[in-house]
Coordinates of C-alpha atoms and ligand atoms in Angstrom, one line a residue:
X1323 CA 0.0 0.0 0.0
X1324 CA 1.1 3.6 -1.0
X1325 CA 1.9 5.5 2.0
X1326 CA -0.2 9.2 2.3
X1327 CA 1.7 12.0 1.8
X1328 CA 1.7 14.0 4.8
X1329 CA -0.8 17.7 5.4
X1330 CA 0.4 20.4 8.2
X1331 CA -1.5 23.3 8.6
X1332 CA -2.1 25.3 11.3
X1333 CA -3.9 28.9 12.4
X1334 CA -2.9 31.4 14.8
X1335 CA -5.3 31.7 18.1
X1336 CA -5.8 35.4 17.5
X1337 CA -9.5 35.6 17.2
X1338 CA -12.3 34.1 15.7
X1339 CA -12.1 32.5 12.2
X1340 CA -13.2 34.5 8.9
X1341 CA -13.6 34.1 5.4
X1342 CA -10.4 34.6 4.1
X1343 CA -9.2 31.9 7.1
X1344 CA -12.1 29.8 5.9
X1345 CA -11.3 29.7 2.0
X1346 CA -7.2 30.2 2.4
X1347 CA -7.1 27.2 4.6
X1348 CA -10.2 25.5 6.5
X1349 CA -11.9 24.6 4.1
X1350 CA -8.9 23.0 2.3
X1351 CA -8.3 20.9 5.7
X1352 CA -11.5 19.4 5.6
X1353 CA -11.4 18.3 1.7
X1354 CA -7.9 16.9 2.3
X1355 CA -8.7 14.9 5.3
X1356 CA -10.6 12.4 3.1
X1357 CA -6.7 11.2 0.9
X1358 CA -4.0 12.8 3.0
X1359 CA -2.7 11.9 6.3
X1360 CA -3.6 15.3 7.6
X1361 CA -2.5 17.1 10.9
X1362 CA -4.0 20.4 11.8
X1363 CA -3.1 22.4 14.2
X1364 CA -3.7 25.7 16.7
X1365 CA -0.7 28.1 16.4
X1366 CA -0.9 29.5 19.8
X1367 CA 3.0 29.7 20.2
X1368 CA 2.8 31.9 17.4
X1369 CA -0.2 33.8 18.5
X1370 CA 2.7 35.3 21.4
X1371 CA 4.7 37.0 18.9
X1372 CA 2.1 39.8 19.1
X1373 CA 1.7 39.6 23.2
X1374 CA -2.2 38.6 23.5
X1375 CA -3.9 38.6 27.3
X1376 CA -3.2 35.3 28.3
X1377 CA -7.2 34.3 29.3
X1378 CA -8.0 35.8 25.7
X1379 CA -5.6 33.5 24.2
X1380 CA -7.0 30.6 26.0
X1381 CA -10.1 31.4 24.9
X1382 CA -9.4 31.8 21.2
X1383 CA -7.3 28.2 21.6
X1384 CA -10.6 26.6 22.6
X1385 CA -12.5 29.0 20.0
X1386 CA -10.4 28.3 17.0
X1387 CA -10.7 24.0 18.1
X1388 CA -14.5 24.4 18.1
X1389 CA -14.2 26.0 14.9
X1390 CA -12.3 23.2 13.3
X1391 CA -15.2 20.8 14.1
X1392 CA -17.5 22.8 13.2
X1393 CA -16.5 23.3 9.8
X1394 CA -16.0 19.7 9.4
X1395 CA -12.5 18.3 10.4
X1396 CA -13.3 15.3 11.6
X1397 CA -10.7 13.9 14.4
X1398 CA -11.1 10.1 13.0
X1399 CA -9.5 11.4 9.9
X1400 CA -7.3 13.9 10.9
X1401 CA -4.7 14.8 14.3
X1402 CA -5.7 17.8 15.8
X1403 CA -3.8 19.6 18.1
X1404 CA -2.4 22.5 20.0
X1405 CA 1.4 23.8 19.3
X1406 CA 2.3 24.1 23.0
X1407 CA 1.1 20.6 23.3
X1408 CA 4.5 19.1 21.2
X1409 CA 7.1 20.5 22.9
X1410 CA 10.0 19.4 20.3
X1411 CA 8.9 22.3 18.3
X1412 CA 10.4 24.5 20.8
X1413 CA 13.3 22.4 20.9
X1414 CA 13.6 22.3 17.2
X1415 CA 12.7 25.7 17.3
X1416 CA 15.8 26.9 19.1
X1417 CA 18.0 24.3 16.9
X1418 CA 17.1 25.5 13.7
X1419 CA 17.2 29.5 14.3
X1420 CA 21.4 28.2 14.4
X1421 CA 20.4 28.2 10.3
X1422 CA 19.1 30.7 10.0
X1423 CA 20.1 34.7 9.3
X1424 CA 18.6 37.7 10.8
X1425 CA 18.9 39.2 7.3
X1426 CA 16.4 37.1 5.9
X1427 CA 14.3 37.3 8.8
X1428 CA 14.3 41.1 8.7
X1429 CA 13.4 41.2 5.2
X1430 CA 10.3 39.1 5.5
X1431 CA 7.1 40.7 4.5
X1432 CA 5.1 40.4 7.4
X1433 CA 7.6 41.0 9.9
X1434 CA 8.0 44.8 8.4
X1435 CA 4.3 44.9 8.1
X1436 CA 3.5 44.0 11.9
X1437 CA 6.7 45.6 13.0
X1438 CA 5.6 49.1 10.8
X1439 CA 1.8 48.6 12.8
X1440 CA 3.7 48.2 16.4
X1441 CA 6.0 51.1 15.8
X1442 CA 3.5 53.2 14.3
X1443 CA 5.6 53.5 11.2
X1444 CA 4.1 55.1 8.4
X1445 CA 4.2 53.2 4.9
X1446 CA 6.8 56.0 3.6
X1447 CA 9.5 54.4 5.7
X1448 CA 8.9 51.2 4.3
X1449 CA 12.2 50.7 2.7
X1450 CA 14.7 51.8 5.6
X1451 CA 12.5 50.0 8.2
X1452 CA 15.6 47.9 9.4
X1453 CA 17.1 50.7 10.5
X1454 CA 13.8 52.1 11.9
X1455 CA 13.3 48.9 14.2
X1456 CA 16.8 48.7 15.4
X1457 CA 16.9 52.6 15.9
X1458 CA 13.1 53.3 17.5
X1459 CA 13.3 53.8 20.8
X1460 CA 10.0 51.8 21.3
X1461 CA 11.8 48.6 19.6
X1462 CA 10.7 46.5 22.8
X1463 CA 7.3 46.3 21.2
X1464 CA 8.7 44.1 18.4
X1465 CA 9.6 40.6 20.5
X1466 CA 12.7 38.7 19.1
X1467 CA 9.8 36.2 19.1
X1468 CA 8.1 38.0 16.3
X1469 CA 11.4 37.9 13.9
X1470 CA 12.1 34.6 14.5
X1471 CA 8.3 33.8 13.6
X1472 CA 9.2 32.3 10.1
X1473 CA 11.9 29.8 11.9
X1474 CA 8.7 28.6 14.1
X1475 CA 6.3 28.3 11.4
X1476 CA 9.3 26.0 9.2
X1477 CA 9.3 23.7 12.4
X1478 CA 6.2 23.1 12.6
X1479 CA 6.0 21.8 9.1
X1480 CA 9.2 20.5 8.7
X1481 CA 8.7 18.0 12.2
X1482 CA 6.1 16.7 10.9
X1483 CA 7.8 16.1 7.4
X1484 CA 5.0 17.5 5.9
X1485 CA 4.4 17.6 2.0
X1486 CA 1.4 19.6 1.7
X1487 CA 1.0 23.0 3.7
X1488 CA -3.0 23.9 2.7
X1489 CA -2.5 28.0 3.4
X1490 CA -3.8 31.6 2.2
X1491 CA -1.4 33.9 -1.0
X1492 CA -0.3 35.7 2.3
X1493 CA 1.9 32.8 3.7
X1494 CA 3.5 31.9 0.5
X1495 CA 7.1 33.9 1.6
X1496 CA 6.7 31.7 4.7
X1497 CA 6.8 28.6 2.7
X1498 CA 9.3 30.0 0.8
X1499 CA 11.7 30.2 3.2
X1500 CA 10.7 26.9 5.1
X1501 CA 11.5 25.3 1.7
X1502 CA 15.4 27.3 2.0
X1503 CA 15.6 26.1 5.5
X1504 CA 14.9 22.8 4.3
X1505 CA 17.3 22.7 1.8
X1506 CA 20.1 24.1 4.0
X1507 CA 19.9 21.8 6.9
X1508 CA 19.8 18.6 4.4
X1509 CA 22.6 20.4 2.7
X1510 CA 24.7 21.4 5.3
X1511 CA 24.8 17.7 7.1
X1512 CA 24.7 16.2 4.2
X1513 CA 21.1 13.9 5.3
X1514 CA 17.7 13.8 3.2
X1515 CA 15.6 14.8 6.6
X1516 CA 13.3 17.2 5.3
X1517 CA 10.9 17.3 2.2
X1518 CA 10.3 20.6 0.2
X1519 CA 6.7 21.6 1.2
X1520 CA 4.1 23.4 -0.9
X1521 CA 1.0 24.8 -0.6
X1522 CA -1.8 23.2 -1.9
X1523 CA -5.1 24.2 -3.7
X1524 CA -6.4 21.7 -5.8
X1525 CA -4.9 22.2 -9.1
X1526 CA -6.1 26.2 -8.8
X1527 CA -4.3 29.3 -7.4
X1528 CA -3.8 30.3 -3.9
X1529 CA -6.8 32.6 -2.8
X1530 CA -6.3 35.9 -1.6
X1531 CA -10.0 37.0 0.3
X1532 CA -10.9 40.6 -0.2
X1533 CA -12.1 42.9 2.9
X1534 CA -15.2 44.5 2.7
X1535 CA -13.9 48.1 3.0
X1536 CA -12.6 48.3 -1.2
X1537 CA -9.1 47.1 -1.2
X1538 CA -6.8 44.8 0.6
X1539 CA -7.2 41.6 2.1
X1540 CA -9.7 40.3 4.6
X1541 CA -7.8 40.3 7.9
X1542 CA -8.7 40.5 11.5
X1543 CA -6.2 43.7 12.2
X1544 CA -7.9 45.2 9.5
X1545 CA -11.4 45.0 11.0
X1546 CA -13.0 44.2 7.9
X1547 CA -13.9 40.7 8.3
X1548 CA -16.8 38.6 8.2
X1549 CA -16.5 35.9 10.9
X1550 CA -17.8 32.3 10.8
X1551 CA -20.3 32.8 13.8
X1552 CA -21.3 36.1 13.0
X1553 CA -25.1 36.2 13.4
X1554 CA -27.0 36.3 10.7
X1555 CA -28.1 39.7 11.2
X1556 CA -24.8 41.0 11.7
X1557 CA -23.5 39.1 8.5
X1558 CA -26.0 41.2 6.3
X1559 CA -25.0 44.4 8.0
X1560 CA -21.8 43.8 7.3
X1561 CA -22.5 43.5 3.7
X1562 CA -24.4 45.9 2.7
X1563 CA -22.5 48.3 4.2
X1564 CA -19.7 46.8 1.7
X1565 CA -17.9 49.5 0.1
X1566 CA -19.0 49.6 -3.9
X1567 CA -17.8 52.8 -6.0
X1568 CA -20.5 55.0 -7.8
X1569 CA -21.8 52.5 -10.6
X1570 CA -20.4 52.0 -14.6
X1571 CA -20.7 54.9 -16.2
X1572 CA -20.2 53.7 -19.9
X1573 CA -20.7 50.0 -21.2
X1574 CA -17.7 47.5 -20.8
X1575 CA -15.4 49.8 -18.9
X1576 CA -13.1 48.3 -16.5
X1577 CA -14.3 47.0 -12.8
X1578 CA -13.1 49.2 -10.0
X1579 CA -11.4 47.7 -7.0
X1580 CA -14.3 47.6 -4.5
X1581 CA -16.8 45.9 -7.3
X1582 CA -13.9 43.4 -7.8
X1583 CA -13.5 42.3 -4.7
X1584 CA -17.3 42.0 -3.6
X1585 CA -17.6 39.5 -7.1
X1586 CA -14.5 37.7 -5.4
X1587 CA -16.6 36.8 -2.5
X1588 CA -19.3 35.8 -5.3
X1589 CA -16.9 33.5 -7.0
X1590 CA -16.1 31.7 -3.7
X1591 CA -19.4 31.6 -2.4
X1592 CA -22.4 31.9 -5.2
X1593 CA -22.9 29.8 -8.7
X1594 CA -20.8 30.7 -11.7
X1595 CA -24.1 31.8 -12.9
X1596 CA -24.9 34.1 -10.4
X1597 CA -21.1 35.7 -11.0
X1598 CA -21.5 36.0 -14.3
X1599 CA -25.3 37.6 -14.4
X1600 CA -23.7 40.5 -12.2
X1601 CA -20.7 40.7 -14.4
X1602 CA -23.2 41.0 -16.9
X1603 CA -24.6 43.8 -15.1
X1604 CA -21.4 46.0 -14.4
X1605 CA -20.9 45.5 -18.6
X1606 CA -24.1 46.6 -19.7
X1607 CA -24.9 49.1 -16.6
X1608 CA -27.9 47.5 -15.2
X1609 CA -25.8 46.5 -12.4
X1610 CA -27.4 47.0 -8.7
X1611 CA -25.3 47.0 -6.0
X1612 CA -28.1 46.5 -3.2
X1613 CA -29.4 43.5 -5.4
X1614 CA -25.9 42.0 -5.6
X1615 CA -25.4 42.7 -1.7
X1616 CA -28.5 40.8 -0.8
X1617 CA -27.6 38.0 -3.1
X1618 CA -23.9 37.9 -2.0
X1619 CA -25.1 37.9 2.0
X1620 CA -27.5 35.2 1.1
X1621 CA -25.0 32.7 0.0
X1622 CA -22.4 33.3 2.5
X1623 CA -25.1 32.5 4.8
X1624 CA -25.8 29.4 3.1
X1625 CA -21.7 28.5 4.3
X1626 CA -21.3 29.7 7.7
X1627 CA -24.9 29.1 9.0
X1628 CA -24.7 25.6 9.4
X1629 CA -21.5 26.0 11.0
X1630 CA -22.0 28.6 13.0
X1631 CA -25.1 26.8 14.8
X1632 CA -22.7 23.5 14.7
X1633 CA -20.2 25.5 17.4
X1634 CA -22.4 27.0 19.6
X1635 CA -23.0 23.2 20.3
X1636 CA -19.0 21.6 20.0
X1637 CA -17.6 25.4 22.0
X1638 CA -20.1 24.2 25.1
X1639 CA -18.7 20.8 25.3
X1640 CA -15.1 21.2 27.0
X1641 CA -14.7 17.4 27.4
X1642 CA -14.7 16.4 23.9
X1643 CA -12.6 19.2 23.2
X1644 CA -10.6 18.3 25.3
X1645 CA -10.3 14.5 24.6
X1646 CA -9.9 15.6 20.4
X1647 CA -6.8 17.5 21.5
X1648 CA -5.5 14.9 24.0
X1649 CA -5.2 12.0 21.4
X1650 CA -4.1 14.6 19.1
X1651 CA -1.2 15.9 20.7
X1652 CA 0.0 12.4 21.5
X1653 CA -0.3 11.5 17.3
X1654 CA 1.8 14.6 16.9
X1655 CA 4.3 14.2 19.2
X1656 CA 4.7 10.4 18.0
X1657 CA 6.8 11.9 14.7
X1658 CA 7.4 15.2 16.2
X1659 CA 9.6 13.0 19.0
X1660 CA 11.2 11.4 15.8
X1661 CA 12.1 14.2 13.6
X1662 CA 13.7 16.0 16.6
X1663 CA 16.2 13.1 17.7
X1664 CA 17.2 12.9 14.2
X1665 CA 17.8 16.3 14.2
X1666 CA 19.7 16.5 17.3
X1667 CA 22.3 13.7 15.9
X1668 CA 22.6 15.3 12.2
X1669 CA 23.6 18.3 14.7
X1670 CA 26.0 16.5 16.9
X1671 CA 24.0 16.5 20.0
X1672 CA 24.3 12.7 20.9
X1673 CA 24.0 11.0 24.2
X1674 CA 26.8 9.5 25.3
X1675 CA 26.1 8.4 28.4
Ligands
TYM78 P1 -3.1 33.0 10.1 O1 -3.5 32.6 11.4 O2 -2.8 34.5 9.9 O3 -4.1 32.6 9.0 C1 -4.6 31.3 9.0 C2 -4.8 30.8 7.5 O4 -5.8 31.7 6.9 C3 -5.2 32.2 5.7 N1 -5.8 33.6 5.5 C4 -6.2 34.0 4.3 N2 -6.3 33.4 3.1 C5 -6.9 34.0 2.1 N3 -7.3 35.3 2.2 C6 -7.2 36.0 3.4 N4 -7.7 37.2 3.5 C7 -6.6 35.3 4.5 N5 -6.4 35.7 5.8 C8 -5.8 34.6 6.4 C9 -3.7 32.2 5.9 O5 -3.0 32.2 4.7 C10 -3.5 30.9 6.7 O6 -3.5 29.8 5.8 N6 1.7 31.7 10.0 C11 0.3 31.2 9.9 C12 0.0 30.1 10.9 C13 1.0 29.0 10.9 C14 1.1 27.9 10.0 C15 2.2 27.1 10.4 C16 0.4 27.7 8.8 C17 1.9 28.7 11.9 N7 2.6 27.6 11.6 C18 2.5 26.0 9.7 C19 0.8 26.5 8.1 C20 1.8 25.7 8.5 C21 -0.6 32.3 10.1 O7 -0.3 33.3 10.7 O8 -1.8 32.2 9.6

């Protein structure tokens, strides 16, 4: 029998989960549970890099679990588990960030973008931000931890040997790098430890989810999101209050931004004929934006309702929470525990007593 190649994926415990979380990963995990041999997991380590109140990161741990069976991961098919749970990643952690140069980490996307937000850096400064973060006199806001994020995010694949890393456009660098990291270690020690991992998306691109505010991505620093257990009413607000722009003026003339982005949503959550009857619209003027906002709201509902009413139920039960994550942590630490000890000898840290 062919052996399954291996899925890691994971999501930081930062919130509650929205579209672009739900469509950039979730609902990957749950279609690749069914011919990969999938973990999944809650980033919580990561979720320090930004300092969160330690009883709302609890919280958003058991949140983000409830949300993962709720949208359909099923944990006869899949591990799932908590980072802090496998603590070789930490170990690993430490071991790799010996291959790994601050030059790269400083150049990583979303480390200048969170560090910029922390420092209250304007986007002018973007391209002497080095210098900005190691001159700012309110540096202590950006942890080490946050720098070294990319290192953390390779272990957690790269433990786990993974093949497949189901994520958003927004991670790509991250994979990127983890792929380098790869390389370098088997390189360096001359061993075959580590696989080159890429994303996966079912033969299509990766998806980059659009806010609702006319540019940019969905994100939950960006307040423009629409969350999984939003109520229903709230969902519609939330829509409608969409940013469009002020309608076609002249037949076949290119679509703005905003319009874009609100027939992105469409693509991922209405029928190709309902995306193409209000692209048909924009082209011949006829469009209506409250029409398309109703119809849009509508079929998002049709997605998150029935898992929105799914958690309310799995979020009250602690126990089988719990238990998932038990059994899940121990299937994770079972190659975790692997990985790491070959790691440690490649390195030269052997026993010898
Ligand atoms: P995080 O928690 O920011 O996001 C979780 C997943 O959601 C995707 N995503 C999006 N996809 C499309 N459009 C959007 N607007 C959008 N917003 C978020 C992200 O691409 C991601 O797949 N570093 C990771 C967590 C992580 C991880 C890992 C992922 C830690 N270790 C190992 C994979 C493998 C992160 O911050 O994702």
């Amino acid at each position: 029998m062919n052996e399954k190649e291996i899925v890691l994926s994971g999501i930081r415990a930062t919130g509650n989960l929205h579209l672009g979380n739900y469509y950039g990963a979730l609902s990957k995990f749950v279609k690749m549970q069914e011919d990969y041999d999938c973990l999944y997991f809650i980033a919580d380590l990561h979720a320090l890099t930004t300092n969160p109140d330690p009883k709302a990161l609890h919280e958003n741990v058991l949140n983000i679990l409830a949300e993962y069976l709720a949208a359909g991961v099923d944990p006869d098919k899949a591990t799932i588990f908590v980072q802090s749970d496998v603590p070789e990643i930490s170990e690993m952690y430490l071991l790799l960030n010996m291959h790994v140069g601050i030059g790269e980490l400083l150049r990583t996307t979303s480390f200048k973008d969170k560090a910029r937000k922390q420092l209250g850096l304007s986007g002018a400064d973007e391209g002497d931000i080095e210098k900005q973060i190691i001159g700012s006199e309110t540096n202590k806001r950006v942890n080490a931890g946050l720098l070294t994020y990319p290192t953390l995010m390779a272990v957690d694949i790269l433990i786990q040997k993974a093949h497949k890393v189901p994520v958003g456009k927004d991670q790509e660098q991250h994979l990127e790098l983890t792929r380098r990291f790869a390389r370098r270690f088997n390189s360096f020690y001359n061993v075959d430890l580590f696989p080159e991992p890429e994303n996966f998306n079912f033969g299509g691109h990766a998806v980059k989810v659009p806010g609702l505010d006319g540019s940019g991505k969905m994100g939950k620093s960006e307040g423009n999101c629409i969350y999984l257990v939003d109520e229903e009413k709230v969902l519609r607000k939330k829509v409608m209050r969409a940013v469009t722009d002020e309608g076609p003026k002249e037949p076949n003339q290119p679509i703005s931004e905003p319009v874009q982005n609100l027939l992105t949503l469409m693509e991922l959550t209405s029928t190709p004929e309902i995306v193409q009857s209000y692209r048909d619209a924009y082209a011949d003027c006829s469009i209506r934006y409250g029409d398309m906002k109703k119809q849009l709201a509508e079929d998002i509902l049709k997605v998150t309702t029935p898992i929105r009413e799914r958690y309310a139920e799995i979020r009250a039960d602690k126990d089988y929470i719990a238990k998932v994550v038990r059994q899940g942590a121990d299937r994770a630490r079972e190659r975790a525990s692997k990985t790491l000890e070959e790691v440690r000898r490649a390195m030269g840290i052997v026993k010898f007593y």
